[in-house]
Amino acid sequence: MKVIVVGATGTIGQPVVKALTGRHEVVKVGFKDGDVQVDLASPGSIENLFKTIKEFDAVVCTAGLAKFGSLLDLTDGEYMLGLTNKLMGQVNLVRIGLKYIHDKGSFTLTSGVLAREPMKGSASISMVGAGLEGFVRAAALEMPRGIRVNVVSPPFVRETMEAMGMDSSAGMPAEKVAYAYVQSVEGNRNGEVLDARQFA
Ligand SMILES: NC(=O)c1ccc[n+]([C@@H]2O[C@H](COP(=O)([O-])OP(=O)(O)OC[C@H]3O[C@@H](n4cnc5c(N)ncnc54)[C@H](OP(=O)(O)O)[C@@H]3O)[C@@H](O)[C@H]2O)c1
């Protein structure tokens, strides 16, 4: 299969690319780096991405910005970042990508466990993640041509916690998070939220 990975240069994206490479042709997409660039916040940029790559069987997205911050301190702009980038950016990958993807192709998006296991400071991130999970369950009911759509829900990743100077012992190694993405691409799941902890 030819698989487009958006966010290929990131903490989760890199091991996803590694896990898929060899068995599939992988196109690495980043914002500044990668083989091809896209800005998830721009529908025009997403359209250009698919027009440039043309033929493909699967899209994996391990990108999407949303802001952590307390309920009342988050600004309008910070709430909108999550909505326009992480939520609608990934929704638009599906809406626009459907025009280009091969029959029986698949989309795999990324939410996060905060969608269902919130903590103080996660209001915006939880809202966006839950929105993505609702979108995927509903969109799967209308996918044409045998195309599938799923979302992977990663827990806090060990490498991210290390980069933030936190105790990373409870974090999940990004290499293990990648297993859920591989299951979504290579299996026959549709309309599912794949909790990465169940695939490690
Ligand atoms: N890491 C965690 O602990 C964790 C846990 C749960 C959920 N998640 C979610 O998983 C996703 C990936 O997280 P991560 O930690 O792997 O992120 P990361 O290391 O910061 O990587 C982000 C990736 O997204 C790309 N990117 C940045 N802005 C973009 C834009 N506007 N349009 C398209 N691509 C863009 C970057 O490309 P360049 O390198 O070219 O800039 C990079 O490839 C995020 O949605 C995050 O919320 C992460």
Short mmCIF file of C-alpha atoms and ligand atoms in Angstrom, two decimals:
data_model
loop_
_atom_site.label_atom_id
_atom_site.label_comp_id
_atom_site.label_asym_id
_atom_site.label_seq_id
_atom_site.Cartn_x
_atom_site.Cartn_y
_atom_site.Cartn_z
CA MET A 1 0.00 0.00 0.00
CA LYS A 2 0.99 3.62 -0.44
CA VAL A 3 0.53 5.30 2.97
CA ILE A 4 0.68 9.06 3.64
CA VAL A 5 1.78 9.86 7.22
CA VAL A 6 0.97 13.46 8.22
CA GLY A 7 3.10 14.33 11.27
CA ALA A 8 5.77 11.85 10.14
CA THR A 9 8.58 13.84 11.75
CA GLY A 10 6.97 13.94 15.22
CA THR A 11 7.39 11.90 18.39
CA ILE A 12 4.57 9.48 17.50
CA GLY A 13 4.92 9.87 13.72
CA GLN A 14 8.51 8.69 13.53
CA PRO A 15 7.91 5.20 14.99
CA VAL A 16 4.68 4.92 12.95
CA VAL A 17 6.74 5.54 9.80
CA LYS A 18 9.33 3.00 10.99
CA ALA A 19 6.65 0.36 11.65
CA LEU A 20 5.02 0.82 8.23
CA THR A 21 8.23 1.14 6.18
CA GLY A 22 9.29 -2.07 4.48
CA ARG A 23 5.78 -3.45 4.15
CA HIS A 24 4.40 -0.29 2.53
CA GLU A 25 5.49 2.73 0.52
CA VAL A 26 5.40 5.61 3.02
CA VAL A 27 5.15 9.32 2.12
CA LYS A 28 6.43 11.37 5.06
CA VAL A 29 4.53 14.63 5.50
CA GLY A 30 5.48 17.38 7.94
CA PHE A 31 4.78 21.04 8.54
CA LYS A 32 8.36 22.26 8.04
CA ASP A 33 10.17 18.95 7.42
CA GLY A 34 9.32 15.66 5.68
CA ASP A 35 9.16 14.71 1.97
CA VAL A 36 6.11 16.96 1.47
CA GLN A 37 4.66 19.75 3.66
CA VAL A 38 1.11 20.55 4.71
CA ASP A 39 -0.60 22.95 7.09
CA LEU A 40 -3.51 21.11 8.69
CA ALA A 41 -5.15 24.44 9.52
CA SER A 42 -5.48 25.27 5.80
CA PRO A 43 -7.98 23.34 3.63
CA GLY A 44 -6.18 24.71 0.54
CA SER A 45 -2.89 23.25 1.75
CA ILE A 46 -4.57 19.86 2.35
CA GLU A 47 -6.06 19.91 -1.16
CA ASN A 48 -2.58 20.69 -2.58
CA LEU A 49 -1.08 17.80 -0.61
CA PHE A 50 -3.44 15.24 -2.13
CA LYS A 51 -3.19 16.80 -5.61
CA THR A 52 0.61 16.51 -5.38
CA ILE A 53 0.67 12.89 -4.16
CA LYS A 54 -2.33 11.85 -6.35
CA GLU A 55 -2.49 8.06 -5.77
CA PHE A 56 -2.62 6.53 -2.28
CA ASP A 57 -4.31 3.83 -0.20
CA ALA A 58 -4.12 5.15 3.37
CA VAL A 59 -3.71 8.37 5.32
CA VAL A 60 -2.39 8.36 8.89
CA CYS A 61 -2.39 11.61 10.85
CA THR A 62 -0.14 11.94 13.90
CA ALA A 63 -0.34 15.75 13.94
CA GLY A 64 -2.69 18.32 15.41
CA LEU A 65 -2.23 21.21 17.81
CA ALA A 66 -4.40 21.97 20.86
CA LYS A 67 -3.59 23.99 23.95
CA PHE A 68 -3.38 22.72 27.54
CA GLY A 69 -4.55 25.34 30.05
CA SER A 70 -7.10 26.01 32.75
CA LEU A 71 -10.78 26.40 31.83
CA LEU A 72 -10.94 30.14 32.45
CA ASP A 73 -7.39 31.10 31.45
CA LEU A 74 -7.60 29.64 27.93
CA THR A 75 -8.25 32.46 25.47
CA ASP A 76 -10.67 32.39 22.52
CA GLY A 77 -7.64 32.00 20.25
CA GLU A 78 -6.30 29.06 22.25
CA TYR A 79 -9.65 27.25 22.09
CA MET A 80 -9.81 28.02 18.35
CA LEU A 81 -6.32 26.56 17.81
CA GLY A 82 -7.58 23.12 18.84
CA LEU A 83 -10.74 23.48 16.77
CA THR A 84 -9.09 24.71 13.56
CA ASN A 85 -5.87 22.69 13.73
CA LYS A 86 -6.30 19.37 15.55
CA LEU A 87 -10.08 18.91 15.04
CA MET A 88 -11.01 20.42 11.68
CA GLY A 89 -7.51 19.79 10.27
CA GLN A 90 -8.00 16.04 10.70
CA VAL A 91 -11.69 16.16 9.71
CA ASN A 92 -10.62 17.97 6.52
CA LEU A 93 -7.98 15.33 5.78
CA VAL A 94 -10.91 12.88 5.54
CA ARG A 95 -13.37 15.21 3.74
CA ILE A 96 -10.82 16.31 1.12
CA GLY A 97 -8.89 13.03 0.99
CA LEU A 98 -12.05 11.10 0.09
CA LYS A 99 -11.91 12.69 -3.37
CA TYR A 100 -8.48 11.17 -4.01
CA ILE A 101 -8.05 7.97 -1.96
CA HIS A 102 -8.24 4.54 -3.63
CA ASP A 103 -11.23 2.21 -3.14
CA LYS A 104 -10.97 0.25 0.16
CA GLY A 105 -8.50 2.82 1.50
CA SER A 106 -8.33 4.02 5.11
CA PHE A 107 -7.91 7.11 7.26
CA THR A 108 -6.40 6.90 10.76
CA LEU A 109 -6.60 10.02 12.93
CA THR A 110 -5.25 10.85 16.42
CA SER A 111 -7.17 11.91 19.53
CA GLY A 112 -5.75 11.17 23.02
CA VAL A 113 -6.90 9.52 26.26
CA LEU A 114 -7.81 12.95 27.70
CA ALA A 115 -10.94 12.74 25.50
CA ARG A 116 -12.33 10.17 27.95
CA GLU A 117 -10.05 10.53 30.97
CA PRO A 118 -9.92 14.30 31.59
CA MET A 119 -7.74 16.15 34.06
CA LYS A 120 -7.63 19.75 35.23
CA GLY A 121 -6.31 21.85 32.35
CA SER A 122 -7.53 19.53 29.59
CA ALA A 123 -10.86 21.21 28.73
CA SER A 124 -9.82 22.24 25.22
CA ILE A 125 -7.80 19.10 24.46
CA SER A 126 -10.57 16.82 25.82
CA MET A 127 -13.20 18.70 23.78
CA VAL A 128 -11.20 18.31 20.57
CA GLY A 129 -10.39 14.64 21.19
CA ALA A 130 -14.01 13.78 21.95
CA GLY A 131 -15.04 15.67 18.81
CA LEU A 132 -12.67 13.58 16.72
CA GLU A 133 -13.93 10.34 18.23
CA GLY A 134 -17.57 11.33 17.57
CA PHE A 135 -16.70 12.32 14.02
CA VAL A 136 -15.03 8.99 13.28
CA ARG A 137 -17.90 6.89 14.66
CA ALA A 138 -20.44 8.82 12.56
CA ALA A 139 -18.34 9.29 9.40
CA ALA A 140 -17.70 5.54 9.22
CA LEU A 141 -21.43 5.06 8.59
CA GLU A 142 -21.17 7.10 5.38
CA MET A 143 -17.80 6.09 3.96
CA PRO A 144 -18.10 5.29 0.25
CA ARG A 145 -16.23 2.67 -1.83
CA GLY A 146 -15.27 0.45 1.12
CA ILE A 147 -13.13 3.17 2.68
CA ARG A 148 -12.52 2.97 6.47
CA VAL A 149 -11.87 5.60 9.15
CA ASN A 150 -10.54 5.11 12.71
CA VAL A 151 -8.92 7.20 15.41
CA VAL A 152 -6.03 6.16 17.67
CA SER A 153 -6.12 7.41 21.26
CA PRO A 154 -2.57 7.56 22.68
CA PRO A 155 -1.80 7.97 26.39
CA PHE A 156 0.99 10.30 27.56
CA VAL A 157 4.05 9.20 25.58
CA ARG A 158 7.29 8.43 27.42
CA GLU A 159 9.51 10.50 25.09
CA THR A 160 7.19 13.51 25.42
CA MET A 161 7.29 13.29 29.21
CA GLU A 162 11.11 13.06 29.09
CA ALA A 163 11.27 16.12 26.83
CA MET A 164 9.08 17.99 29.35
CA GLY A 165 11.38 17.02 32.21
CA MET A 166 8.70 14.87 33.88
CA ASP A 167 8.99 11.46 35.52
CA SER A 168 8.39 9.34 32.41
CA SER A 169 8.10 5.93 34.09
CA ALA A 170 4.31 5.82 33.55
CA GLY A 171 4.60 6.97 29.94
CA MET A 172 4.10 4.65 26.98
CA PRO A 173 7.07 4.36 24.59
CA ALA A 174 6.16 5.90 21.20
CA GLU A 175 7.31 2.69 19.50
CA LYS A 176 4.46 0.83 21.27
CA VAL A 177 1.90 3.55 20.51
CA ALA A 178 2.69 2.90 16.83
CA TYR A 179 1.20 -0.64 17.02
CA ALA A 180 -2.37 0.73 17.12
CA TYR A 181 -1.80 2.75 13.94
CA VAL A 182 -0.51 -0.35 12.14
CA GLN A 183 -3.62 -2.28 13.24
CA SER A 184 -5.87 0.46 11.87
CA VAL A 185 -4.08 0.60 8.51
CA GLU A 186 -3.64 -3.14 7.95
CA GLY A 187 -6.78 -4.57 9.63
CA ASN A 188 -10.45 -4.20 8.75
CA ARG A 189 -11.59 -2.01 11.66
CA ASN A 190 -13.94 0.85 10.83
CA GLY A 191 -15.44 3.63 12.98
CA GLU A 192 -13.35 2.59 15.99
CA VAL A 193 -11.44 4.41 18.70
CA LEU A 194 -8.25 2.39 19.19
CA ASP A 195 -6.92 2.93 22.71
CA ALA A 196 -3.17 2.52 22.13
CA ARG A 197 -2.73 0.91 25.57
CA GLN A 198 -4.71 -2.11 24.37
CA PHE A 199 -2.33 -2.79 21.46
CA ALA A 200 1.04 -2.54 23.22
N1 LIG B 1 2.96 12.93 22.67
C1 LIG B 1 1.98 12.60 23.54
O1 LIG B 1 2.19 12.32 24.72
C2 LIG B 1 0.54 12.55 23.03
C3 LIG B 1 -0.44 11.94 23.82
C4 LIG B 1 -1.75 11.90 23.36
C5 LIG B 1 -2.07 12.49 22.13
N2 LIG B 1 -1.09 13.07 21.40
C6 LIG B 1 -1.44 13.68 20.11
O2 LIG B 1 -0.71 13.06 19.07
C7 LIG B 1 -0.43 14.01 18.05
C8 LIG B 1 1.08 13.98 17.76
O3 LIG B 1 1.77 14.30 18.95
P1 LIG B 1 3.39 14.30 18.99
O4 LIG B 1 3.78 14.40 20.43
O5 LIG B 1 3.95 13.18 18.16
O6 LIG B 1 3.69 15.72 18.29
P2 LIG B 1 5.08 16.34 17.86
O7 LIG B 1 6.23 15.50 18.30
O8 LIG B 1 5.06 17.78 18.28
O9 LIG B 1 5.02 16.28 16.25
C9 LIG B 1 4.11 17.06 15.56
C10 LIG B 1 4.10 16.67 14.09
O10 LIG B 1 3.07 17.43 13.47
C11 LIG B 1 3.62 18.25 12.45
N3 LIG B 1 2.88 19.53 12.45
C12 LIG B 1 3.00 20.56 13.32
N4 LIG B 1 2.13 21.53 12.98
C13 LIG B 1 1.47 21.09 11.88
C14 LIG B 1 0.48 21.66 11.03
N5 LIG B 1 -0.04 22.89 11.25
N6 LIG B 1 0.05 20.95 9.96
C15 LIG B 1 0.55 19.71 9.73
N7 LIG B 1 1.49 19.12 10.48
C16 LIG B 1 1.94 19.81 11.55
C17 LIG B 1 5.11 18.39 12.76
O11 LIG B 1 5.83 18.64 11.55
P3 LIG B 1 7.31 19.39 11.55
O12 LIG B 1 8.22 18.52 12.35
O13 LIG B 1 7.67 19.44 10.10
O14 LIG B 1 7.08 20.74 12.18
C18 LIG B 1 5.39 17.01 13.36
O15 LIG B 1 5.58 16.06 12.32
C19 LIG B 1 -0.96 15.37 18.56
O16 LIG B 1 -2.25 15.59 18.01
C20 LIG B 1 -1.08 15.16 20.05
O17 LIG B 1 -2.09 15.95 20.65
C21 LIG B 1 0.21 13.12 21.82
#
